[in-house]
PDB file of C-alpha atoms in Angstrom:
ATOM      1  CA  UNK W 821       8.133 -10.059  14.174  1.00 42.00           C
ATOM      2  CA  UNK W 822       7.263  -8.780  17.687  1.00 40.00           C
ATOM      3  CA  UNK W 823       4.321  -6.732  18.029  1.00 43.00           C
ATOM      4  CA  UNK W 824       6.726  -3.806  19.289  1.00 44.00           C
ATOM      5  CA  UNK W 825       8.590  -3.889  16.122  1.00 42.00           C
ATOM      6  CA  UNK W 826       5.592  -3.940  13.957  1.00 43.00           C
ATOM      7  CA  UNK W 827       4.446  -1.289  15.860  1.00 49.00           C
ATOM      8  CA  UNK W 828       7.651   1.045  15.017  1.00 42.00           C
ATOM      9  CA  UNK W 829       8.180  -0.519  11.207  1.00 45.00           C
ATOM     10  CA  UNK W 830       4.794   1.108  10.725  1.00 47.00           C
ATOM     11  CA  UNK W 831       4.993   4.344  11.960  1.00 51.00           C
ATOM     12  CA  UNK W 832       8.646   4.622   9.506  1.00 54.00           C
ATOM     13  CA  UNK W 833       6.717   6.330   6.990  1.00 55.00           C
ATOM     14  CA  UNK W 834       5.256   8.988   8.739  1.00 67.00           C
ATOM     15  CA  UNK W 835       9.285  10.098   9.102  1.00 67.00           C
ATOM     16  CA  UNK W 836       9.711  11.765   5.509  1.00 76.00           C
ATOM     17  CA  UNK W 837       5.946  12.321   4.432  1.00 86.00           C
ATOM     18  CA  UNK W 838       7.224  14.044   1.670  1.00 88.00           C
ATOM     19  CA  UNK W 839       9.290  11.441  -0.085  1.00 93.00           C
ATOM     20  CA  UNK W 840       6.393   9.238   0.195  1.00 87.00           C
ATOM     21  CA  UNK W 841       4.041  11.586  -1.716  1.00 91.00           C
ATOM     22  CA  UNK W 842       6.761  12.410  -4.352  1.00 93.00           C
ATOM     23  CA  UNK W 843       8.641   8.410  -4.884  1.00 91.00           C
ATOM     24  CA  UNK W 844       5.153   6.233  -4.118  1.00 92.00           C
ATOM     25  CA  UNK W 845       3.044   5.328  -7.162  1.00 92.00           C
ATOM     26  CA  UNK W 846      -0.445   6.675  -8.243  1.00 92.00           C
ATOM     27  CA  UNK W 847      -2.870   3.688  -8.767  1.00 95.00           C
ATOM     28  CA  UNK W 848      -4.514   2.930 -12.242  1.00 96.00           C
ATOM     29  CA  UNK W 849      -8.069   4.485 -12.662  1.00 97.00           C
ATOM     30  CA  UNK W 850      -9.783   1.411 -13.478  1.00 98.00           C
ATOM     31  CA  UNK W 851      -9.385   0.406  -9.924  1.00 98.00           C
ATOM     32  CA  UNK W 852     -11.756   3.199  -8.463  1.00 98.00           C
ATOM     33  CA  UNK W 853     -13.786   2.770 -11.457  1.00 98.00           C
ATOM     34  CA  UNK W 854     -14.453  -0.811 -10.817  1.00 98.00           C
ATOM     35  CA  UNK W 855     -13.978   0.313  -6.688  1.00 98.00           C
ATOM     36  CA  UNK W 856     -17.128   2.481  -7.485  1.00 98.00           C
ATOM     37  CA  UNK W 857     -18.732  -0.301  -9.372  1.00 98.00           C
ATOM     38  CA  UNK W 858     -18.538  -3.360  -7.332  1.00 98.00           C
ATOM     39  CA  UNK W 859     -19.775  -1.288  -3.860  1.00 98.00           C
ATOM     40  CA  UNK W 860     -22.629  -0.113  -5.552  1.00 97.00           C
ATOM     41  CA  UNK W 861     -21.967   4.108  -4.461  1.00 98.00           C
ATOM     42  CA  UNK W 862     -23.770   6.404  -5.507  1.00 95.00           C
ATOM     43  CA  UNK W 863     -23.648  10.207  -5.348  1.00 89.00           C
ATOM     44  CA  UNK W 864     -23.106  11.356  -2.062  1.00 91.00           C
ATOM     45  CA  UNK W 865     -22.124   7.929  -0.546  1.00 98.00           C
ATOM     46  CA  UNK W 866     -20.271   8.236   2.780  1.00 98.00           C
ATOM     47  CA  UNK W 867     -16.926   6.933   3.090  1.00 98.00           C
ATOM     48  CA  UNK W 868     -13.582   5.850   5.249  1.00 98.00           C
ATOM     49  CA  UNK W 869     -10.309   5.576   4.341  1.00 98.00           C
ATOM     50  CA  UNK W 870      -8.026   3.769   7.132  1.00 98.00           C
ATOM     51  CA  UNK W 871      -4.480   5.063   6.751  1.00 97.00           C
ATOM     52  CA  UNK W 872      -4.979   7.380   3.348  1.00 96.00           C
ATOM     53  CA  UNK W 873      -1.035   8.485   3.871  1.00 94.00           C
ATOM     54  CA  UNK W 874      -0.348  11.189   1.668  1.00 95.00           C
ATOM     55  CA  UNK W 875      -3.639  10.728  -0.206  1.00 97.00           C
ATOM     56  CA  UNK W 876      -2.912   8.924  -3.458  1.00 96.00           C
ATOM     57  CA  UNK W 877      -6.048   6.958  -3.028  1.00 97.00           C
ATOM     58  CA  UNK W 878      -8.177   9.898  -1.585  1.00 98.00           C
ATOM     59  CA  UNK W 879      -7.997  11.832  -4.303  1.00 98.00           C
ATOM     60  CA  UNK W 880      -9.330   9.858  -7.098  1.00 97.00           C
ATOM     61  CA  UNK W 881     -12.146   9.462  -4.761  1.00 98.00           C
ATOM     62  CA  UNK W 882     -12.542  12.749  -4.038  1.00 98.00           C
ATOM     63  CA  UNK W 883     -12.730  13.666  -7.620  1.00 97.00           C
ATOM     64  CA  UNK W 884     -15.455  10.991  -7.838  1.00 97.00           C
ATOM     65  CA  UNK W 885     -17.641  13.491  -5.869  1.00 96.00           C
ATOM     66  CA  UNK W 886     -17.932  11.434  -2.383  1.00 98.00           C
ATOM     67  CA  UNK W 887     -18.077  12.447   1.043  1.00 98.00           C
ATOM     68  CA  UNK W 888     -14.377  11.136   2.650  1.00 98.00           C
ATOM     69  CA  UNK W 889     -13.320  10.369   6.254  1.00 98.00           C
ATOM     70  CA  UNK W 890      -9.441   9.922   6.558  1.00 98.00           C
ATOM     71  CA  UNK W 891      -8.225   8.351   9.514  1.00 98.00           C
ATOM     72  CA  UNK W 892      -4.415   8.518   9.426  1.00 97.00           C
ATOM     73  CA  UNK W 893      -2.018   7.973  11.959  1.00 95.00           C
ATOM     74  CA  UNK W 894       0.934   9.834  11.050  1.00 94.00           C
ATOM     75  CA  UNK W 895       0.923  13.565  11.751  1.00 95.00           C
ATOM     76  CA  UNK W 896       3.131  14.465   8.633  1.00 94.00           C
ATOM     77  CA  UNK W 897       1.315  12.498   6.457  1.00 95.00           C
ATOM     78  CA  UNK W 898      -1.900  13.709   7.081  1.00 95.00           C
ATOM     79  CA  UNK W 899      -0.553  16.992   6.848  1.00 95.00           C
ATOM     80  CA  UNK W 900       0.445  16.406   3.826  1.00 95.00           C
ATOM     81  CA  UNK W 901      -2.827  14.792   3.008  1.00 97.00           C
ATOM     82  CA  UNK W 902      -4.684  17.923   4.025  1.00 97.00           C
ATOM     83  CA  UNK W 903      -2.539  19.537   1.523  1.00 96.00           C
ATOM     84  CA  UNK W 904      -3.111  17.205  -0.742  1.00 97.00           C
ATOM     85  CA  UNK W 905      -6.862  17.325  -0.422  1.00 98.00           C
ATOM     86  CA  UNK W 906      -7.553  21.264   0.257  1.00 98.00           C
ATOM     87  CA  UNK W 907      -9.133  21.577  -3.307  1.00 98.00           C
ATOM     88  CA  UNK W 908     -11.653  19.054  -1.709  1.00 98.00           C
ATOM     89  CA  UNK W 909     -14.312  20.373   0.886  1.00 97.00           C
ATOM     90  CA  UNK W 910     -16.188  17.322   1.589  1.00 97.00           C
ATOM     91  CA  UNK W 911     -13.042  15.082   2.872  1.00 98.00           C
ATOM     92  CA  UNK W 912     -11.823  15.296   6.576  1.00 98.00           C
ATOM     93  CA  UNK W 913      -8.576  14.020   7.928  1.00 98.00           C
ATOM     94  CA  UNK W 914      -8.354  12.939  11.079  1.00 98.00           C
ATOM     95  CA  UNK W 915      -5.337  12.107  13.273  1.00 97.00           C
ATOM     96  CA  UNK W 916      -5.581   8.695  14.752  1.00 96.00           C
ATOM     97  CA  UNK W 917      -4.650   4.805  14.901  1.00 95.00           C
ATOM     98  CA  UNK W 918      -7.854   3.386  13.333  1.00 97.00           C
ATOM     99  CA  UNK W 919      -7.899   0.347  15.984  1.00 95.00           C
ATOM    100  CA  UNK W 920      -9.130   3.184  18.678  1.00 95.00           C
ATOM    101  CA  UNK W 921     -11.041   6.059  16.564  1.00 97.00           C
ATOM    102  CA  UNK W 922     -14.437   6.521  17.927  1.00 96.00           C
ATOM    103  CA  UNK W 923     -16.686   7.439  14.973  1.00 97.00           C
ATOM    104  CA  UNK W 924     -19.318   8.895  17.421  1.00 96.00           C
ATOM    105  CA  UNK W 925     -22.078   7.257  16.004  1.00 96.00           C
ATOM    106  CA  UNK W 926     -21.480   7.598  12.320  1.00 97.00           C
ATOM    107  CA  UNK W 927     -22.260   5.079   9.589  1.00 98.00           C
ATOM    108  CA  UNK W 928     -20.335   4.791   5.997  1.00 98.00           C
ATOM    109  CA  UNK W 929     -21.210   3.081   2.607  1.00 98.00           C
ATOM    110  CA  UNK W 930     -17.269   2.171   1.900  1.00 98.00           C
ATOM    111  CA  UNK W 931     -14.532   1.261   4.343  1.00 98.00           C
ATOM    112  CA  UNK W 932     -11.395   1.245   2.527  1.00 98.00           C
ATOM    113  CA  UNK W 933      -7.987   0.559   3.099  1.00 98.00           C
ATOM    114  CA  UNK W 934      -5.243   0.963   0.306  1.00 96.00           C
ATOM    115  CA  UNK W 935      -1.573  -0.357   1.607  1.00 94.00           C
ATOM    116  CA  UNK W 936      -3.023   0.024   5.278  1.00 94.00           C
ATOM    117  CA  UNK W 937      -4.639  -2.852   6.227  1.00 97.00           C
ATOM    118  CA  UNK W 938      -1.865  -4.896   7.099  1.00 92.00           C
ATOM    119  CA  UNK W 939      -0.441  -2.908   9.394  1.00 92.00           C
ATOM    120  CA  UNK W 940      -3.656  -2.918  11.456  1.00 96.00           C
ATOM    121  CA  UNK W 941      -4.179  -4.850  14.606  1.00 94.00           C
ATOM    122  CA  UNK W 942      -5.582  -8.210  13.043  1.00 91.00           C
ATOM    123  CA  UNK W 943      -7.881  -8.754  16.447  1.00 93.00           C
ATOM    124  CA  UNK W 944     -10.138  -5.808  16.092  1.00 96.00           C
ATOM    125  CA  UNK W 945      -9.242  -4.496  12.514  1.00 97.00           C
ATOM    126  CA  UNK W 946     -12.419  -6.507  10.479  1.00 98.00           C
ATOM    127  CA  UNK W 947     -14.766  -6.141  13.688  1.00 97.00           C
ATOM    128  CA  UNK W 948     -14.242  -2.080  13.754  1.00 97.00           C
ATOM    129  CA  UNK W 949     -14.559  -2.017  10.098  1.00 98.00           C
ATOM    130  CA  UNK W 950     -17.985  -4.160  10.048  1.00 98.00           C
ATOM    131  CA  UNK W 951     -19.160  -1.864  12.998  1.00 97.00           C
ATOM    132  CA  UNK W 952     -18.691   1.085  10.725  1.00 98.00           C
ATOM    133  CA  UNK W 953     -20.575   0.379   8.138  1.00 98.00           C
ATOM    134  CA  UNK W 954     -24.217   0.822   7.007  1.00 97.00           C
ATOM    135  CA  UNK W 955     -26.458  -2.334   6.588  1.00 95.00           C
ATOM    136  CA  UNK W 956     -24.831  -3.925   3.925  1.00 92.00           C
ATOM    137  CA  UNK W 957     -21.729  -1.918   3.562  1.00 98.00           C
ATOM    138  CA  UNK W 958     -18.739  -2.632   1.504  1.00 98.00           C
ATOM    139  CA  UNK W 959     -15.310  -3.157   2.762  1.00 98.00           C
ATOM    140  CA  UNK W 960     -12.427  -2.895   0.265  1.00 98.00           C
ATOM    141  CA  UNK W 961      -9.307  -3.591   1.028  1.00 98.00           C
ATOM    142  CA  UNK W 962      -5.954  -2.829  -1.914  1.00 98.00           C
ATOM    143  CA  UNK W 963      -2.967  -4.177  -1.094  1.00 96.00           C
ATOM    144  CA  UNK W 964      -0.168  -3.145  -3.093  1.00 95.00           C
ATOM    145  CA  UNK W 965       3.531  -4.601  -3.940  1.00 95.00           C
ATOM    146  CA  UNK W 966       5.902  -5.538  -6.244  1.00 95.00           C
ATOM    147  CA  UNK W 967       4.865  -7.982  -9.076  1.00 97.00           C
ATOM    148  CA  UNK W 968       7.040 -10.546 -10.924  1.00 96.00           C
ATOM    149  CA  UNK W 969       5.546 -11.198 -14.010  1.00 97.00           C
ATOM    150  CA  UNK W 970       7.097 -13.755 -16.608  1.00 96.00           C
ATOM    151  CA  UNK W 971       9.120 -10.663 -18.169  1.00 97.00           C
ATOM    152  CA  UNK W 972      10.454  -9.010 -14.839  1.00 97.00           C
ATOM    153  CA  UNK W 973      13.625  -6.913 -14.939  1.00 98.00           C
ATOM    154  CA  UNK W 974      16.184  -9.254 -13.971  1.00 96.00           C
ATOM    155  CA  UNK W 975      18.287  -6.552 -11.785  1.00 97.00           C
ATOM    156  CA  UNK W 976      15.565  -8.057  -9.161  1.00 96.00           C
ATOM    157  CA  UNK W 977      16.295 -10.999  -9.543  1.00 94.00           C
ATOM    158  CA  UNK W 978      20.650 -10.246  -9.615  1.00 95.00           C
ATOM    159  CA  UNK W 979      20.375  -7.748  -6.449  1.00 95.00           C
ATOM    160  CA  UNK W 980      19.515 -10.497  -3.750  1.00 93.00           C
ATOM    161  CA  UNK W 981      22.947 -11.036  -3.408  1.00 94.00           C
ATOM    162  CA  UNK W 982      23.353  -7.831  -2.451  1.00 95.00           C
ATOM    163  CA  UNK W 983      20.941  -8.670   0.149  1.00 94.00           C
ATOM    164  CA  UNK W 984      22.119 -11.887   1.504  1.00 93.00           C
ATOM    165  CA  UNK W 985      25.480  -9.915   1.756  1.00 94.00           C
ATOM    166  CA  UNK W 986      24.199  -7.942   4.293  1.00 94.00           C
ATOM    167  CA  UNK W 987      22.341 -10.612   6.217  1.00 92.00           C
ATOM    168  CA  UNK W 988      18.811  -8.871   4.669  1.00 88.00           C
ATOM    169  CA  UNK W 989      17.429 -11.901   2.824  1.00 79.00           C
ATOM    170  CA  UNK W 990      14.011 -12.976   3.934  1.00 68.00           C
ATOM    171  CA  UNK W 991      14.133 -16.670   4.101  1.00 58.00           C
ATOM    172  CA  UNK W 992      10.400 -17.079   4.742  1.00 61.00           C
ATOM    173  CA  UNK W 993       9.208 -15.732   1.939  1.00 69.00           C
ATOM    174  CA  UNK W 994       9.025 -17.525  -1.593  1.00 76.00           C
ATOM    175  CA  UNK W 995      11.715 -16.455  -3.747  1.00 77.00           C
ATOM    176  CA  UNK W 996      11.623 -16.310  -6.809  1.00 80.00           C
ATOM    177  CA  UNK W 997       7.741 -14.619  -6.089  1.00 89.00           C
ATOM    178  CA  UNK W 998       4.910 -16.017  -7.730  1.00 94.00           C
ATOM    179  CA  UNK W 999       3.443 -14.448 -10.483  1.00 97.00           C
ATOM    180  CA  UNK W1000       1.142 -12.007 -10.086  1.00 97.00           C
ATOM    181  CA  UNK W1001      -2.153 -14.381 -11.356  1.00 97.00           C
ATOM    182  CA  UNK W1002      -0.836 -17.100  -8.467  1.00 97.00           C
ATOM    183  CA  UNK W1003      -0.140 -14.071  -5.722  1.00 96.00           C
ATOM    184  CA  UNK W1004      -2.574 -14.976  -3.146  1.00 96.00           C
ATOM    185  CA  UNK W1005      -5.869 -13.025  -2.310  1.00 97.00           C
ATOM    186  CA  UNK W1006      -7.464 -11.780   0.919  1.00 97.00           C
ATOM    187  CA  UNK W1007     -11.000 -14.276  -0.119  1.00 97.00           C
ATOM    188  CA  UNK W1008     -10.465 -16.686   2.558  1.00 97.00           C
ATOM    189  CA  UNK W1009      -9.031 -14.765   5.493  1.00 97.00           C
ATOM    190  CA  UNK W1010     -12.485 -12.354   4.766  1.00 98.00           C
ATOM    191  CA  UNK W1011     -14.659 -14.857   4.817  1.00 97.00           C
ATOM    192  CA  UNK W1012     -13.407 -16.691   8.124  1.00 97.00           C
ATOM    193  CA  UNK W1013     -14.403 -13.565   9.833  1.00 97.00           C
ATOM    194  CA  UNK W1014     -17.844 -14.067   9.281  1.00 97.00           C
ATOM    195  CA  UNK W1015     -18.707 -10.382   8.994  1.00 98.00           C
ATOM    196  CA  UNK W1016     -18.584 -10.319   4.965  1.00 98.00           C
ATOM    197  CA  UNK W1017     -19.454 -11.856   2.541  1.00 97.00           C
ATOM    198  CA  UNK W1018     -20.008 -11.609  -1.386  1.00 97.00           C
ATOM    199  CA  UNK W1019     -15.929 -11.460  -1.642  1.00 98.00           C
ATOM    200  CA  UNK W1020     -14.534 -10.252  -4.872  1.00 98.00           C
ATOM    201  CA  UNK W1021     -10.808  -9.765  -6.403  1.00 98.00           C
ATOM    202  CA  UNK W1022      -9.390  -7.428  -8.886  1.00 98.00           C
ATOM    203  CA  UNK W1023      -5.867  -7.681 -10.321  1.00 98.00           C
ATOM    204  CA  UNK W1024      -3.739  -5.125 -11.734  1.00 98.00           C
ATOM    205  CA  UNK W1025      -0.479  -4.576 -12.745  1.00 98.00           C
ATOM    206  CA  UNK W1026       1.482  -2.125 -14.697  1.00 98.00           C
ATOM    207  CA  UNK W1027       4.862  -0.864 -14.420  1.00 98.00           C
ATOM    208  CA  UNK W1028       7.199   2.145 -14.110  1.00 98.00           C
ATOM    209  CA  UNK W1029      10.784   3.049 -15.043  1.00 98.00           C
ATOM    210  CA  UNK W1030      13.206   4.313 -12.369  1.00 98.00           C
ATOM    211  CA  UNK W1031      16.342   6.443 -12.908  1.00 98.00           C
ATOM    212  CA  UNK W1032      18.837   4.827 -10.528  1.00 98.00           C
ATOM    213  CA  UNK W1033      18.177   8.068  -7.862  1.00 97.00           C
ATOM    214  CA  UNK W1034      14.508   7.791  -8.616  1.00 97.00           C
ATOM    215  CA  UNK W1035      15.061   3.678  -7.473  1.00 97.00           C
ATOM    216  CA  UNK W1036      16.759   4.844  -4.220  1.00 97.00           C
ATOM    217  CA  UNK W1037      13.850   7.172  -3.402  1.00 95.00           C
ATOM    218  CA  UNK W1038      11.454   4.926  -3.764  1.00 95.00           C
ATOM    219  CA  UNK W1039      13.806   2.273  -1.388  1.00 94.00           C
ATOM    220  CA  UNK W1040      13.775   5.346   1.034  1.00 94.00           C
ATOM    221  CA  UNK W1041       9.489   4.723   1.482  1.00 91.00           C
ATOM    222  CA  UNK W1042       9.382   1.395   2.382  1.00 91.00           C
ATOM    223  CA  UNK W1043       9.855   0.705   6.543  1.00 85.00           C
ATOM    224  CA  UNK W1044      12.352  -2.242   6.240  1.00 88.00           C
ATOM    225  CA  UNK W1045      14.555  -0.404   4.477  1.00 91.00           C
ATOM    226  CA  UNK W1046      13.877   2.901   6.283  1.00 89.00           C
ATOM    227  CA  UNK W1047      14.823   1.131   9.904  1.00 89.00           C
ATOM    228  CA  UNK W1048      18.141  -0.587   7.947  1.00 93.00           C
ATOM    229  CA  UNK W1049      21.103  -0.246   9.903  1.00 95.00           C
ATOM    230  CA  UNK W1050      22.518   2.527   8.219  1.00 95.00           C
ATOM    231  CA  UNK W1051      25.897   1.058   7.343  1.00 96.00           C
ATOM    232  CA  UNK W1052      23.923  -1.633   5.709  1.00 96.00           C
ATOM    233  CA  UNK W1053      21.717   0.746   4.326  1.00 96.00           C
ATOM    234  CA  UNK W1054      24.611   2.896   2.274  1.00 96.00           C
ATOM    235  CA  UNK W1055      26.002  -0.275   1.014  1.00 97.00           C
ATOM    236  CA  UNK W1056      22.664  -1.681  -0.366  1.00 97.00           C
ATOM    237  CA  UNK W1057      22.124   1.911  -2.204  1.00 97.00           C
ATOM    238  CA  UNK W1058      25.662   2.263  -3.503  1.00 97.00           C
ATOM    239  CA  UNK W1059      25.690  -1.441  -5.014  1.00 97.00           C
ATOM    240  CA  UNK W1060      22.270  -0.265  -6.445  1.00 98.00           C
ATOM    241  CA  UNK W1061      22.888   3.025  -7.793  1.00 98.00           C
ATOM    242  CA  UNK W1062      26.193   1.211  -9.256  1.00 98.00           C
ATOM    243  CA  UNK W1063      24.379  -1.768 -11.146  1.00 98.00           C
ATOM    244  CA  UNK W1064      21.459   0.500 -12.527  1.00 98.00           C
ATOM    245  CA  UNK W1065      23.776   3.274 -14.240  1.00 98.00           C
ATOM    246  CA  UNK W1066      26.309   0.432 -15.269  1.00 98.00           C
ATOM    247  CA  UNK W1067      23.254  -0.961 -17.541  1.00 98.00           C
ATOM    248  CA  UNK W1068      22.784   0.535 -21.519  1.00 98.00           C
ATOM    249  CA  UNK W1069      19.729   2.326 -20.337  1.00 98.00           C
ATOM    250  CA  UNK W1070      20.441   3.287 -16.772  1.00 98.00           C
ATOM    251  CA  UNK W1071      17.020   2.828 -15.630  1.00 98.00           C
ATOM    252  CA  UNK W1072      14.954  -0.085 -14.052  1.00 98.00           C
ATOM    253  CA  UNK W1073      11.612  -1.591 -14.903  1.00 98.00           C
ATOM    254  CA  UNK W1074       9.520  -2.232 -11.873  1.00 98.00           C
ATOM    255  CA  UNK W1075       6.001  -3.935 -11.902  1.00 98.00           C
ATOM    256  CA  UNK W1076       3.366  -3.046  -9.190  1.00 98.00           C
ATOM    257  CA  UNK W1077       0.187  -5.085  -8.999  1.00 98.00           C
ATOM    258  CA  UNK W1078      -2.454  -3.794  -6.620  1.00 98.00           C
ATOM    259  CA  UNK W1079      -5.163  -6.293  -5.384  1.00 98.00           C
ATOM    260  CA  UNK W1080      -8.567  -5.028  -4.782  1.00 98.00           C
ATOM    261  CA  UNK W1081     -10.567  -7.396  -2.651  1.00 98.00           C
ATOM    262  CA  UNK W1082     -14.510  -5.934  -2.204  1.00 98.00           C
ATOM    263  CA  UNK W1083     -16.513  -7.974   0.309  1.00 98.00           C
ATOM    264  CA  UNK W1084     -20.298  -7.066   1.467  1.00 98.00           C
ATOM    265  CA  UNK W1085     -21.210  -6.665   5.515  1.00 98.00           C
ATOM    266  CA  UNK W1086     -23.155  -9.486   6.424  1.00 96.00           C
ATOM    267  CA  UNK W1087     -26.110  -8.709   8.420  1.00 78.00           C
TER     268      UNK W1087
END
């Protein structure tokens, strides 16, 4: 993908903030438990969130009784972030692409990214991070997607065709995916930076059921579909919304499994 094209797929969510606050998941607590753990933070830590969206990973923070700095770059999401967050006085939002936010001097426990990361520029993103963070900081980093475990919906699995219909397939990535033990973690590409150190992994996965219009909002939050060709797009959703209320239970079973990879500054 060109670098202008990454560029636009991700600014697509900032285009219906709303939908993304109301169709994305909320994460399991035992990630921010064990978030809280493995960095070591205690009571009145400093930290930053790179690209907290709408806030579903702010919050839980938040109520954890830390100091936050957002830095988001979409105006309506961090609008809606602001909304989000009003209940909590000690988190700041701040609109801005993370690769050029000047911090003015100021030093955090926790850099964390949930979702964000990849859309970062990969030259700079692990070198601003380290330069953000107190002597032995922690960088975190949850990525987020769609698992396959051994008892997956099948509708996944049937829908491609839909897909490849439409010329939508993505031929370089493994299909079926792996499950989500084998799904593979951030340890290496951390540690060839040579800024961290100490890397460690989390894995969890749980899933959610989805009315066939629940489904389509959900489709509506993620950028490739959001920069479909819109003829494409309508005949993706109607095949969809057809197959899920043709079933017994009209409703799909979706896994998520969120990685959590905590690695240490190295000094």
């Amino acid at each position: 993908m060109s670098h202008t094209g990454r560029r636009h797929l991700k600014t697509t969510f900032n285009e219906n903030a709303g939908l993304y606050d109301r169709a994305r998941p909320t994460y399991p607590a035992q990630l921010f438990d064990d978030l809280v753990a493995l960095a070591d933070l205690e009571s009145g830590a400093t930290l930053l969130e790179i690209g907290c969206g709408t806030g579903q990973a702010t919050i839980p923070m938040a109520q954890r009784g830390f100091r936050i700095v957002c830095v988001e770059l979409g105006e309506n999401l961090a609008a809606v972030a602001r909304r989000n967050l009003a209940p909590y006085p000690d988190v700041r939002i701040i609109t801005s692409p993370f690769e050029t936010w000047d911090a003015g001097g100021e030093r955090f426990d926790l850099v964390y990214a949930s979702q964000a990361w990849h859309w970062l520029d990969p030259e700079v993103s692990f070198a601003n991070a380290a330069g953000l963070l107190k002597p032995h900081g922690t960088l975190a980093i949850n990525d987020v997607d769609h698992a396959f475990p051994a008892d997956a919906d099948r509708f996944f699995f049937d829908i491609q065709d839909i897909y490849r219909q439409i010329g939508e397939e993505h031929p370089d990535e493994e299909w079926p995916p792996p499950l989500p033990e084998d799904v593979p973690d951030m340890r290496e590409e951390i540690e060839a930076t040579g800024l961290f150190g100490d890397v460690r992994v989390r894995r969890y996965v749980w899933e959610l059921m989805y009315t066939a219009e629940e489904y389509i909002d959900l489709m509506n939050t993620f950028s490739g579909h959001i920069a479909m060709e819109p003829e494409k797009r309508e005949f993706l959703y109607r095949n969809v919304r057809e197959r899920i209320e043709a079933r017994a239970d009209p409703r799909v079973r979706r896994h998520w499994l969120a990685m959590l990879n905590v690695a240490r500054r190295l000094e």
